[in-house]
Coordinates of C-alpha atoms and ligand atoms in Angstrom, one line a residue:
Chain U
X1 CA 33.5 -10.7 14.1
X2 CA 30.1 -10.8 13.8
X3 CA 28.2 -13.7 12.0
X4 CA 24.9 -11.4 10.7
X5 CA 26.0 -7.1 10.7
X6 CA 23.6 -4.5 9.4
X7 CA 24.7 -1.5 8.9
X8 CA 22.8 2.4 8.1
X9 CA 19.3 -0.1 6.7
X10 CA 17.3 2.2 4.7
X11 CA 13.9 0.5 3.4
X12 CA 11.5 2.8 1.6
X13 CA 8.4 1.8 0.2
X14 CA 7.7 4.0 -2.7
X15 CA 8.7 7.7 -1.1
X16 CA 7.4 6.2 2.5
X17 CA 10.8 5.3 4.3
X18 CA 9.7 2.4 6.7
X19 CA 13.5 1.8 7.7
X20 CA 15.7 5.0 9.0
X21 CA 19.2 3.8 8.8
X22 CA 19.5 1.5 11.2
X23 CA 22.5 -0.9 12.7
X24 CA 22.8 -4.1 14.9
X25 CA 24.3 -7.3 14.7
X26 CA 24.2 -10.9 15.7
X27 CA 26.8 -12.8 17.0
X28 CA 27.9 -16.7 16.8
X29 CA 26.0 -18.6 19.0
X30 CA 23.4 -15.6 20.2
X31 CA 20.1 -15.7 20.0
X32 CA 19.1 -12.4 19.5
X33 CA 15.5 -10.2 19.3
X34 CA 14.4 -7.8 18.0
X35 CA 11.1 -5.6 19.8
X36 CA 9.0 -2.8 18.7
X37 CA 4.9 -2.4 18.4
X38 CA 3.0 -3.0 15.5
X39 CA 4.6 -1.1 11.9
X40 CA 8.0 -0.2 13.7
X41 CA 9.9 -2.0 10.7
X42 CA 10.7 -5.4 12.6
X43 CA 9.2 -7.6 8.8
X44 CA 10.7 -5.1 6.7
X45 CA 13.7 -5.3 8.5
X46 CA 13.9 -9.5 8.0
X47 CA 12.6 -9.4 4.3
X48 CA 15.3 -7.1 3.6
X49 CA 18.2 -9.2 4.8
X50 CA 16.9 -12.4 2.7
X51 CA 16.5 -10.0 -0.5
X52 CA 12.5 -9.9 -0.4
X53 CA 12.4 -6.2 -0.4
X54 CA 14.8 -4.1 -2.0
X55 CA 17.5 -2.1 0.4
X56 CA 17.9 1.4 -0.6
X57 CA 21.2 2.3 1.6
X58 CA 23.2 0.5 3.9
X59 CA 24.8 -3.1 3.8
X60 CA 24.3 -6.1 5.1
X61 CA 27.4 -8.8 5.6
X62 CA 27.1 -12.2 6.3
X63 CA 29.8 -14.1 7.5
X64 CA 32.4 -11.7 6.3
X65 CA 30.7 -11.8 2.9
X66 CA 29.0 -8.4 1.7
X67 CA 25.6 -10.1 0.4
X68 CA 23.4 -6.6 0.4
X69 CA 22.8 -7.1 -3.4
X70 CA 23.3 -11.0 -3.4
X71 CA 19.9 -12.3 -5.1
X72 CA 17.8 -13.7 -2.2
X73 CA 17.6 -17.5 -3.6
X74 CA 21.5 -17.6 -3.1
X75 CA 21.6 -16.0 0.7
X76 CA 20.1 -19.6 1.9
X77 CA 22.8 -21.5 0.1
X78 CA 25.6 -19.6 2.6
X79 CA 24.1 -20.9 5.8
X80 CA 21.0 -18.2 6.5
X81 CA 17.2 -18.3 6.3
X82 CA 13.6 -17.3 7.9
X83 CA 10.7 -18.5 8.8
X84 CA 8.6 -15.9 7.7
X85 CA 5.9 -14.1 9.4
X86 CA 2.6 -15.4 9.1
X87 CA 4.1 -18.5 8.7
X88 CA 3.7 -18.7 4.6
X89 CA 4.0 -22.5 4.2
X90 CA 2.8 -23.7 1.0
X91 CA -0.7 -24.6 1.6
X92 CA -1.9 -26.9 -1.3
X93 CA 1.2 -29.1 -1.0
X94 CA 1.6 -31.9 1.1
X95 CA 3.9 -31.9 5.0
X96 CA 6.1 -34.0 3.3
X97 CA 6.3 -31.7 -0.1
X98 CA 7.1 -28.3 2.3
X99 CA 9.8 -30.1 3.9
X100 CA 11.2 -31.1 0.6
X101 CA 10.8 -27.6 -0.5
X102 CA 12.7 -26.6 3.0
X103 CA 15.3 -28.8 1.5
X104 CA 15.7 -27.8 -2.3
X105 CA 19.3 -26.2 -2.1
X106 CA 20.4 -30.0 -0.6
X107 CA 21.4 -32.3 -2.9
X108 CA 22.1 -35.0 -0.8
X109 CA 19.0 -37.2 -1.6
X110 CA 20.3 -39.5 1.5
X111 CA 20.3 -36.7 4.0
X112 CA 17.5 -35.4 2.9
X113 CA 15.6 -38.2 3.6
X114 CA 17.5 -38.6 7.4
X115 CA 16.9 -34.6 7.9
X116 CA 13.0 -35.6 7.1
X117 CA 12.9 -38.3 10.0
X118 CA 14.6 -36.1 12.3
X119 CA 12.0 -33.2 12.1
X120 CA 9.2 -35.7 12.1
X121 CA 11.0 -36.9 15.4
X122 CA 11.8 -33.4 16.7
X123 CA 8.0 -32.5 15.4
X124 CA 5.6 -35.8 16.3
X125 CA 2.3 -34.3 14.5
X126 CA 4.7 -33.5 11.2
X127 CA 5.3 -37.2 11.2
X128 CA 1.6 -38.3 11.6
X129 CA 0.8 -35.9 9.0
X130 CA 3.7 -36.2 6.7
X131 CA 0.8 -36.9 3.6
X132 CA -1.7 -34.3 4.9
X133 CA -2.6 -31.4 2.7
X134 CA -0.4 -28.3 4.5
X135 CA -3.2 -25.7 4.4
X136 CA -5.3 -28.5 6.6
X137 CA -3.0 -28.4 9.6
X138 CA -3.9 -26.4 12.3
X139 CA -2.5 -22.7 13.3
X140 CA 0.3 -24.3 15.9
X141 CA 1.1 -27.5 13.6
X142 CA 1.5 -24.9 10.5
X143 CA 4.3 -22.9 12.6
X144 CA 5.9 -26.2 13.6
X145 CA 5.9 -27.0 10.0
X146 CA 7.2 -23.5 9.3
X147 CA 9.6 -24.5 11.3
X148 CA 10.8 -27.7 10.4
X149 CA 10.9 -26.0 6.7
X150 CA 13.3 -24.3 7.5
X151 CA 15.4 -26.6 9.3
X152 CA 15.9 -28.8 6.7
X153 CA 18.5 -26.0 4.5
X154 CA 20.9 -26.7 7.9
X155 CA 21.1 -23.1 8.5
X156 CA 23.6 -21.5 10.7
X157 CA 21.6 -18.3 11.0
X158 CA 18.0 -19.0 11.6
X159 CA 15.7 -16.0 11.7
X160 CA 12.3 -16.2 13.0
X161 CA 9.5 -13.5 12.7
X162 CA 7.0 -13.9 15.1
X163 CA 6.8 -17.4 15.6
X164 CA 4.4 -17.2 18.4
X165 CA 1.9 -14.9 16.1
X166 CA -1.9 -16.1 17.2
X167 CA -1.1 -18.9 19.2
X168 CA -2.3 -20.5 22.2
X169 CA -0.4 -20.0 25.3
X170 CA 0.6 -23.6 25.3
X171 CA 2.1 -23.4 22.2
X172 CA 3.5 -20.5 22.8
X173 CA 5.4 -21.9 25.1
X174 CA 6.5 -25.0 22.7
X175 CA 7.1 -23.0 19.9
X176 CA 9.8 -21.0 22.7
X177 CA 11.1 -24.7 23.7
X178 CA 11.8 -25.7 20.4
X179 CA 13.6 -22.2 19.8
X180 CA 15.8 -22.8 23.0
X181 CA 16.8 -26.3 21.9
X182 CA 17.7 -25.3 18.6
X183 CA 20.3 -22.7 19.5
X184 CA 21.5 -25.3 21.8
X185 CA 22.1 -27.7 18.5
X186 CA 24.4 -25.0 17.8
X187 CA 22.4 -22.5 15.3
X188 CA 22.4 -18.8 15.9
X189 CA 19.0 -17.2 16.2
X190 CA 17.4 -13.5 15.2
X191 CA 14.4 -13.5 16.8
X192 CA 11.3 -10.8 16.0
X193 CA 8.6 -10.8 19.0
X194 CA 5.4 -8.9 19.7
X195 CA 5.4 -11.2 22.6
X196 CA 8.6 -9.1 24.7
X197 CA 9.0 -11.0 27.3
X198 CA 9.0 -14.5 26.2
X199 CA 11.8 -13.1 23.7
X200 CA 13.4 -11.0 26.3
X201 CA 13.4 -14.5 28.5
X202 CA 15.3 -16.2 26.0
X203 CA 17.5 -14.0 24.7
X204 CA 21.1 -12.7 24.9
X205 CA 21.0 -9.1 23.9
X206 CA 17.7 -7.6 22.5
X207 CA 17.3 -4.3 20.0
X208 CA 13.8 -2.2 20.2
X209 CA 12.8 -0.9 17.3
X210 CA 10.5 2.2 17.2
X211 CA 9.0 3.7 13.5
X212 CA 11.8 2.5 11.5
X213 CA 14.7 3.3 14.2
X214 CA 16.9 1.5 17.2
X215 CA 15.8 3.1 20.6
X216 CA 17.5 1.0 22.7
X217 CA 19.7 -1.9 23.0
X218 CA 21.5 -4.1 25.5
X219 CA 21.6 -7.1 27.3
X220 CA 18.0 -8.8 27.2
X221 CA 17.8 -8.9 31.2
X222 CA 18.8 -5.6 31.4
X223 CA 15.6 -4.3 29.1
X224 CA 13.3 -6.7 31.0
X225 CA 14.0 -4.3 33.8
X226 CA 14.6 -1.2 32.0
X227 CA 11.9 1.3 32.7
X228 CA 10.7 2.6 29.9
X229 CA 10.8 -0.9 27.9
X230 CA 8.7 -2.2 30.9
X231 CA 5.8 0.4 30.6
X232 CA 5.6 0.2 26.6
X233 CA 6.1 -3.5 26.0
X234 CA 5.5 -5.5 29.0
X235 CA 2.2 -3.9 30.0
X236 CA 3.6 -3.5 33.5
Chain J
X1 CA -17.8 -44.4 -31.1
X2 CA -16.2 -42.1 -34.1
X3 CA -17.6 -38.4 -32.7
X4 CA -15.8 -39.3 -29.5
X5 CA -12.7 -40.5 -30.8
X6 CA -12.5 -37.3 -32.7
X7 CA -13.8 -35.2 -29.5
X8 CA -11.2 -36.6 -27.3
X9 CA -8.5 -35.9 -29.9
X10 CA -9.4 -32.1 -30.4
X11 CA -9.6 -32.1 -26.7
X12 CA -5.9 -33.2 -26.3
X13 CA -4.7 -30.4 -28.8
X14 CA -6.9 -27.6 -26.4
X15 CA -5.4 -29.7 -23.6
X16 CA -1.9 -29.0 -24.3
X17 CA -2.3 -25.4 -25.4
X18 CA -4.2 -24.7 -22.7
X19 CA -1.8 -26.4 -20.1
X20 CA 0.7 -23.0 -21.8
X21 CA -2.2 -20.9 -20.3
X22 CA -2.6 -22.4 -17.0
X23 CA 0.8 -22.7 -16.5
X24 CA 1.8 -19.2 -17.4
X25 CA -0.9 -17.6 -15.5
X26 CA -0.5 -20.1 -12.5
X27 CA 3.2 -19.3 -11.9
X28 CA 4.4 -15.9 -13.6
X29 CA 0.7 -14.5 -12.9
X30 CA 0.1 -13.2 -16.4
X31 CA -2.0 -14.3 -19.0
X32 CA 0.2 -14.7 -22.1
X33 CA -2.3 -13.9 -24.6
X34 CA 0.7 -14.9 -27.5
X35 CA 0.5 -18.0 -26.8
X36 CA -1.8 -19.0 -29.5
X37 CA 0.6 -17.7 -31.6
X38 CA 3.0 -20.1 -30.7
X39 CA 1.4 -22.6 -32.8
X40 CA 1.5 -20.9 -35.9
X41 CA 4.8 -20.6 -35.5
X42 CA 5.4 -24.1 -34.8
X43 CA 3.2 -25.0 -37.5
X44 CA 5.5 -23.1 -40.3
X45 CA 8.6 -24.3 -38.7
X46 CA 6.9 -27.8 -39.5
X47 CA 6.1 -26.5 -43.0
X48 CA 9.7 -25.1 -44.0
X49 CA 11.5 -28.3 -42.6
X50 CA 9.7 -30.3 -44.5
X51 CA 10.1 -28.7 -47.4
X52 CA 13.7 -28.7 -46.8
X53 CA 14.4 -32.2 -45.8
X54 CA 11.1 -34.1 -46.5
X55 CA 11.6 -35.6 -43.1
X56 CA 8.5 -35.1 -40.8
X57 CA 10.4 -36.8 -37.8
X58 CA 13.0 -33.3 -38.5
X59 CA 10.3 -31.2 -38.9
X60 CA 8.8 -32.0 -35.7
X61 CA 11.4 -31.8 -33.4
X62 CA 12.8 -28.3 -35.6
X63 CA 9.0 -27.4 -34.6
X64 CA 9.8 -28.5 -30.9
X65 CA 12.7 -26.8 -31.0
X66 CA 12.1 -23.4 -32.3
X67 CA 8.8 -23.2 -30.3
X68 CA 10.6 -23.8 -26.9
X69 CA 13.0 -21.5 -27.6
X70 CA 10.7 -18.7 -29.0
X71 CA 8.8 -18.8 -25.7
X72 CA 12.1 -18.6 -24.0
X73 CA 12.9 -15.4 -25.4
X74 CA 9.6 -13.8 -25.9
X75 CA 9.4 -14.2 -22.0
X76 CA 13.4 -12.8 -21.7
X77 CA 12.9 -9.7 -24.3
X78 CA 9.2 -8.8 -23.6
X79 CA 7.8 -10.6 -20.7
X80 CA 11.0 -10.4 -17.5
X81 CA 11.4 -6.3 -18.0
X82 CA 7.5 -6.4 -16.5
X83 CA 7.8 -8.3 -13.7
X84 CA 6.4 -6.2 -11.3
X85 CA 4.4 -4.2 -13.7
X86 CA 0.6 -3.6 -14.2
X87 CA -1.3 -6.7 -15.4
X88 CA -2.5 -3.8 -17.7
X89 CA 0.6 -3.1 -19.2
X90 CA 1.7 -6.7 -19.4
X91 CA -1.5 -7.9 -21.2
X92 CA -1.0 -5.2 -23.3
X93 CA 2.6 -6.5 -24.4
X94 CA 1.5 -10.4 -24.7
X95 CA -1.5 -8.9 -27.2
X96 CA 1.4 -7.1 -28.9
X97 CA 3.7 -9.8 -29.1
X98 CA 0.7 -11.5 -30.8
X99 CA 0.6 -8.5 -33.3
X100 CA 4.3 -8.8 -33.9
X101 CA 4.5 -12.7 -34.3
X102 CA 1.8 -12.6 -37.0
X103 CA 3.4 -10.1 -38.8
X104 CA 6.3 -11.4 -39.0
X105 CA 4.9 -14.9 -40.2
X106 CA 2.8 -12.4 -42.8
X107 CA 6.0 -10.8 -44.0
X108 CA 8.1 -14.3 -44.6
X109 CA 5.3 -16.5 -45.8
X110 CA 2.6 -13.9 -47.0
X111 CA -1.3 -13.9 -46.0
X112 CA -2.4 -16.6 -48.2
X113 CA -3.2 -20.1 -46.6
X114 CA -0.7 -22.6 -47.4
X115 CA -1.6 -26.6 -47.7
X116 CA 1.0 -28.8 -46.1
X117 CA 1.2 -32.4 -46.6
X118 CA 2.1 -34.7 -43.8
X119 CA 2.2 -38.6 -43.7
X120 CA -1.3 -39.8 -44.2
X121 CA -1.6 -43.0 -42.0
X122 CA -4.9 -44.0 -43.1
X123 CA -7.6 -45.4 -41.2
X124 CA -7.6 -48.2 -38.9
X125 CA -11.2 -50.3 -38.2
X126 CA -11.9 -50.7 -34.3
X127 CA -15.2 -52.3 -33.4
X128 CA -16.7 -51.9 -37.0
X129 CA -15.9 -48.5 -36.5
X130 CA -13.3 -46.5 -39.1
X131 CA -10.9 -44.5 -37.1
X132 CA -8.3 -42.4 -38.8
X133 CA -4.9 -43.6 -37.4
X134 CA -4.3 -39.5 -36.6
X135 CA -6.6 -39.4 -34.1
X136 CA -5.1 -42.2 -32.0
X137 CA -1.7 -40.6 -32.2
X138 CA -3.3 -37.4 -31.4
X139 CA -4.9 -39.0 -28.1
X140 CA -2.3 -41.8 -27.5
X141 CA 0.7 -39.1 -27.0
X142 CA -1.2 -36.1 -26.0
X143 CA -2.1 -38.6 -23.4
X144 CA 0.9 -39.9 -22.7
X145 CA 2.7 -36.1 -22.6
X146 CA 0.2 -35.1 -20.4
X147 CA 0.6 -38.1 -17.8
X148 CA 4.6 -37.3 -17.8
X149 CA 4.1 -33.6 -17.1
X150 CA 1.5 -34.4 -14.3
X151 CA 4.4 -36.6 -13.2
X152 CA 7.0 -34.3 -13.4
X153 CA 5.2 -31.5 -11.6
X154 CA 4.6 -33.8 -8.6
X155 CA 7.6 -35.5 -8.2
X156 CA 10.7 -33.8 -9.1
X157 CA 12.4 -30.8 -7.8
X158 CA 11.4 -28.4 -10.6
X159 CA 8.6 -29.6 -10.3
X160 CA 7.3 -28.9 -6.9
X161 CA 9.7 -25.7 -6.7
X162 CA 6.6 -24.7 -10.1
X163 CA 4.0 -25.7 -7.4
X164 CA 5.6 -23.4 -4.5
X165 CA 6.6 -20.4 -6.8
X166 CA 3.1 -20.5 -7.9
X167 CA 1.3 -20.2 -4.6
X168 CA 3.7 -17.6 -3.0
X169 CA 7.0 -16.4 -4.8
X170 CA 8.1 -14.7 -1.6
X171 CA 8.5 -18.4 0.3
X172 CA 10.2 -19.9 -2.6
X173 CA 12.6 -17.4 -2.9
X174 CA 13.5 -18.1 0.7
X175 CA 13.6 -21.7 0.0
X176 CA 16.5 -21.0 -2.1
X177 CA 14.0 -21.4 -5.7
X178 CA 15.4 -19.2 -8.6
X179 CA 11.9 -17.6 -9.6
X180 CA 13.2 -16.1 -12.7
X181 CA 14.4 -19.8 -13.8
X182 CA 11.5 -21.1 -12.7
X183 CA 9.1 -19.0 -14.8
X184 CA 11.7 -19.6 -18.0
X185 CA 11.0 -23.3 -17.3
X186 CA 7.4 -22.8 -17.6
X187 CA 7.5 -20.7 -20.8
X188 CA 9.6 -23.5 -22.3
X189 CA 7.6 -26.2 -21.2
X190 CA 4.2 -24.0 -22.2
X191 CA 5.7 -23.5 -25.6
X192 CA 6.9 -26.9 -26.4
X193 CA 3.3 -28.3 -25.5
X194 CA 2.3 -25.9 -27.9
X195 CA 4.6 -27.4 -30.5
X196 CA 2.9 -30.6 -30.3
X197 CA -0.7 -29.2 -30.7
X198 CA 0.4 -27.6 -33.9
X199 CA 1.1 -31.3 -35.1
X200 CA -2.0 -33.0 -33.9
X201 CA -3.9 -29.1 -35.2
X202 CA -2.1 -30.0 -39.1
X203 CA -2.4 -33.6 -38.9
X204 CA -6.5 -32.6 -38.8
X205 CA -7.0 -29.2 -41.0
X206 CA -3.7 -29.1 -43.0
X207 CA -3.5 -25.8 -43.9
X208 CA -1.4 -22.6 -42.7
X209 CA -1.9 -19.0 -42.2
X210 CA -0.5 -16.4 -40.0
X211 CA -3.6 -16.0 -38.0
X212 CA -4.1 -20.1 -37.7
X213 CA -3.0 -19.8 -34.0
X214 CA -6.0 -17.5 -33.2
X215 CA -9.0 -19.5 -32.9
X216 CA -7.7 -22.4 -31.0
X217 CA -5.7 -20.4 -28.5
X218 CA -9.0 -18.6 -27.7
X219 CA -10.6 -22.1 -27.6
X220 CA -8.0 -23.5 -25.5
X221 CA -8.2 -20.4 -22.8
X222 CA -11.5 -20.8 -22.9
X223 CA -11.0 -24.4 -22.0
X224 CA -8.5 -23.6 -19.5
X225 CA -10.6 -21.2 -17.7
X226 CA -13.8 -23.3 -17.7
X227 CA -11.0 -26.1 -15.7
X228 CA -10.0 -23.2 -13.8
X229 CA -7.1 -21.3 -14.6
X230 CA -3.9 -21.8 -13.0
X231 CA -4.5 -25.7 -12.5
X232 CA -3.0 -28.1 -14.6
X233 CA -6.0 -30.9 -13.9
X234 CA -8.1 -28.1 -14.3
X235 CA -7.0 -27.0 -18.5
X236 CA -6.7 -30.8 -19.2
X237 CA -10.4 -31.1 -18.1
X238 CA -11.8 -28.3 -19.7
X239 CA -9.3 -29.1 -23.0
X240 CA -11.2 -32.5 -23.5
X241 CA -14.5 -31.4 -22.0
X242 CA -14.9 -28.5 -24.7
X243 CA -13.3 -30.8 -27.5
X244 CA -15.9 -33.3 -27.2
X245 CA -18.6 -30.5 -27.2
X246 CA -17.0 -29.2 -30.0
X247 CA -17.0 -32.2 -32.1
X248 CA -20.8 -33.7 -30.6
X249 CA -22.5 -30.2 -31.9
X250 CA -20.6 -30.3 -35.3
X251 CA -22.1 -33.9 -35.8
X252 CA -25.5 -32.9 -35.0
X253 CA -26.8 -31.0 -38.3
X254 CA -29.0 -28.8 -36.5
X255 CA -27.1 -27.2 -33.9
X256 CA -23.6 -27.1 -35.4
X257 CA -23.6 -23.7 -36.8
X258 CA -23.7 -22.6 -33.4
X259 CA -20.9 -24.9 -31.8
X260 CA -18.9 -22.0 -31.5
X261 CA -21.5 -19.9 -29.5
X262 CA -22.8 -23.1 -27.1
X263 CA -18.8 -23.3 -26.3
X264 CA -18.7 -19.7 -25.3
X265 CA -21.9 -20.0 -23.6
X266 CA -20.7 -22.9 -21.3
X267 CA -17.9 -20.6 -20.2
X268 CA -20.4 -17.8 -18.8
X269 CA -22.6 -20.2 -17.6
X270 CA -19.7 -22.3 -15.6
X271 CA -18.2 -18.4 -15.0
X272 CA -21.6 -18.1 -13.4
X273 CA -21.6 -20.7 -11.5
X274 CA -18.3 -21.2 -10.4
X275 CA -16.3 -18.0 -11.1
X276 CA -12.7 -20.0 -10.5
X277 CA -13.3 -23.2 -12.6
X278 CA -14.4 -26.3 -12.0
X279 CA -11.2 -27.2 -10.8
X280 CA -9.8 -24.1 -10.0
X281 CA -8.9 -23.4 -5.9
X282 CA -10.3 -20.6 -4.2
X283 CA -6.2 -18.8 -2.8
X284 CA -5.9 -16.9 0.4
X285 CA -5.1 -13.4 -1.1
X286 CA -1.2 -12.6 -0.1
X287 CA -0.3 -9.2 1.7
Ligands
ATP1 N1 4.3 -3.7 1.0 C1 4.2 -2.6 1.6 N2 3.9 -1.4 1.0 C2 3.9 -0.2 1.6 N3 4.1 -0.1 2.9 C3 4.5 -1.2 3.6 C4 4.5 -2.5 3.0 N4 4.9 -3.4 4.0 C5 5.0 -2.7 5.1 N5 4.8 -1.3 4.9 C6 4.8 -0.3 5.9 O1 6.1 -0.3 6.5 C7 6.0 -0.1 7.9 C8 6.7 -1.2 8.6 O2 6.0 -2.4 8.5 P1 6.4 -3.8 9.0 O3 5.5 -4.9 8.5 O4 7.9 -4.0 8.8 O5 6.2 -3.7 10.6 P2 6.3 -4.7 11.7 O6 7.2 -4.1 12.8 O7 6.7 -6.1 11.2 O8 4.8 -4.8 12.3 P3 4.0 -6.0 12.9 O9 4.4 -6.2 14.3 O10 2.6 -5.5 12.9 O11 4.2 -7.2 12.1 C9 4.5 0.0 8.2 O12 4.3 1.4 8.4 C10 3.8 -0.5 7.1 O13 2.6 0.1 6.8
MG2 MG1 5.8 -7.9 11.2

């Protein structure tokens, strides 16, 4: 069974229908992407699944559990969340205050304070800057704290949408490596990507998304050699 | 020594109505222009209970009470059905809410002004000077209510989830935040603050009338966009700053029959100046 299952998605925004009825799932222990060029749906698609934008037709299960019209501040409590795209950490609070905030569905005040060490370990510059004014960090260290954020709800389905988004290549590639070793800990991961063949690198299976619908799917090494995929998103 | 006693104190009670306007605006992104109303109503809650029990210690918390819960519902029946709305048509309904509360104060307890007598504590001599014991209270626990919310806002849950809902709703809802509880909180807190300015407002000019909310409601959003609306430092500042104005130009014969106007001309000019407040933080529009 799968862990995350989306099934006939239809978004609109006003009468403009940004997702067509679209399907795909995520397994236990997969990491994977979802593709497509700028306005295909990929946000949309994400913000739907946590409840940000409303979902016109279709349904979307979670762990066996129908949660289409769960309220979105309940869908973190059963084990799923996102770093949102453009990152969206709370810029006048402190790095300490957004990890709290990552945490406010824990009531453990114990592990929260462990989960906080072992970000700022996992994250150096979040521990150096654990009393720094968020909105002062730097692009990379705001995605790293976007990151840690949403760590510290212990989620079993972590979704990422565009992590990589204006980034140097060098933190590109640690924002990848942090990515890799967090499936490995054992969480399942939906990634969105403008950056295809990073995700395509790292992933299991891989869905492209064009205008609102699924073009293609399939194993991520097979699109990394697929044709078509090739010429529109890997500028070969 | 006197003027600014009495400056600070009028500058606690637009302090804590204006932290309702801040608070309001800063986290369910509407101006809540009933909230002046509030204190009237708080104000004749104080009234009746006294009459009833003679108690004032009642009559305050009754006032407390009935004010937290008012704003409660005001923001259930009138307020929640907008979210989402034009800030056109939700000003619209906070100016009719206004409407409605007065009237309905009008209908129970008719137009005419109303004297109330609360405990006089007398006057206490500080430094040769003759303070009336009021005052203190007014500026002693507006102080000390003020400190604990400044407190509560940065350290507890609630708290901070007020601080996160307030800068992007989206990312708190992912955080797991409840926004619609959240903005309840606010309108309970708001409104209970409000309760306590209607004290202090009767212990100085005690008399009621339906419209007794109007005037320092206005006063108090002026002082909490002069702070710079939406932060809580920010309508405490401005609270006391325009307080003490108030209360220097009413002491100085010539100019005080135009307090009113210097206090609205500090807003334009500080509105000029610094169109956010003095306090007030320039946000990254959201998409
Ligand atoms: N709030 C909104 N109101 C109206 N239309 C919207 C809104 N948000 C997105 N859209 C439209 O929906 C479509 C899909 O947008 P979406 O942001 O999901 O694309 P995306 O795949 O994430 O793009 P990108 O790679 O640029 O982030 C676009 O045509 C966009 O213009
Ligand atoms: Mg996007």
């Amino acid at each position: 069974m799968a862990l995350l299952e989306i099934k006939n998605l239809e978004v609109f925004y006003g009468m403009i229908q940004a997702i067509k009825g679209i399907s795909f799932e995520v397994n236990e222990g997969e990491i994977v992407t979802l593709i497509g060029a700028n306005g295909a749906g990929k946000t949309t698609t994400m913000q739907s699944i946590m409840g940000l934008v409303p979902i016109k037709r279709g349904t979307v299960t979670y762990n066996g559990q129908d949660i289409t019209k769960v309220p979105g501040h309940k869908i973190v409590n059963l084990g799923m969340t996102q770093v949102p795209e453009g990152r969206r950490i709370f810029q006048e609070l402190t790095v300490y205050d957004n990890l709290l905030m990552g945490a406010y569905t824990v009531k453990d005040k114990k592990q929260i304070k462990d989960d906080i060490d072992e970000i700022c370990t996992r994250f150096e510059i979040l521990g150096q800057r654990k009393n720094q004014i968020a909105g002062t960090l730097s692009g990379g260290e705001q995605q790293m704290l976007a990151m840690g954020r949403a760590m510290m709800s212990h989620p079993k389905l972590l979704m990422l949408d565009e992590p990589s988004m204006g980034l140097s290549p060098l933190f590109v590639d640690k924002v990848f490596d942090i990515i890799k070793d967090y499936h490995k800990s054992g969480t399942t991961i939906l990634l969105v990507e403008q950056n295809a063949k990073k995700a395509l690198s790292i992933a299991d299976r891989a869905y492209v998304l064009e205008t609102g619908s699924i073009s293609l799917s399939g194993k991520a090494e097979d699109l990394l050699n697929n044709e078509d995929v090739k010429k529109a998103y890997l500028g070969a | 020594m006197i003027i600014i006693a009495d400056g600070l104190s009028l500058g606690a009670i637009y302090a804590l109505i204006a932290l309702g306007y801040t608070m309001v605006y800063g986290i369910a992104k509407m101006l809540n222009f009933a909230h002046g109303d509030i204190i009237m109503v708080g104000a004749y809650v104080i009234l009746t209970t006294l009459q009833m029990t003679g108690n004032p210690y009642i009559a305050i918390a009754a006032s407390i009470v009935v004010c937290t819960v008012a704003g409660i519902v005001i923001e259930r029946l009138a307020y929640k059905p907008l979210r989402g709305a034009s800030p056109l048509a939700v000003l619209i309904t906070a100016i009719g809410v206004s409407f409605l509360l007065q009237s309905v104060a009008q209908l129970i307890y008719g137009s005419k002004s109303q004297a109330i007598a609360l405990p006089d504590f007398g006057k206490i001599t500080i430094a040769g000077n003759h303070i009336a014991v009021s005052t203190l209270i007014t500026l002693i626990v507006g102080g000390i209510i003020m400190a604990g919310l400044t407190v509560f806002v940065k350290k507890t849950s609630t708290g901070r989830a007020m601080q996160a809902v307030s800068e992007d709703r989206g990312a708190a809802l992912l955080m797991g935040v409840n926004v619609n509880r959240i903005i309840m909180i606010t309108f309970a807190i708001g409104s209970a603050l409000a309760a306590f300015a209607s004290l202090f407002y009767l212990m100085q000019i005690p008399s009621i009338t339906p419209t007794l909310g109007s005037m320092p409601g206005i006063k108090a959003f002026t002082a909490a966009v002069i702070g710079g609306i939406g932060s809580i430092p920010g309508a405490m500042l401005g609270g006391v700053l325009l307080g003490l104005i108030e209360k220097v130009c009413l002491s100085i014969p010539a100019i005080s029959p135009y307090t009113t106007a210097i206090e609205f001309g500090l807003l334009i000019i500080i509105l000029l100046v610094k169109p956010i407040g003095i306090l007030g933080k320039q946000r990254r529009e959201k998409v």
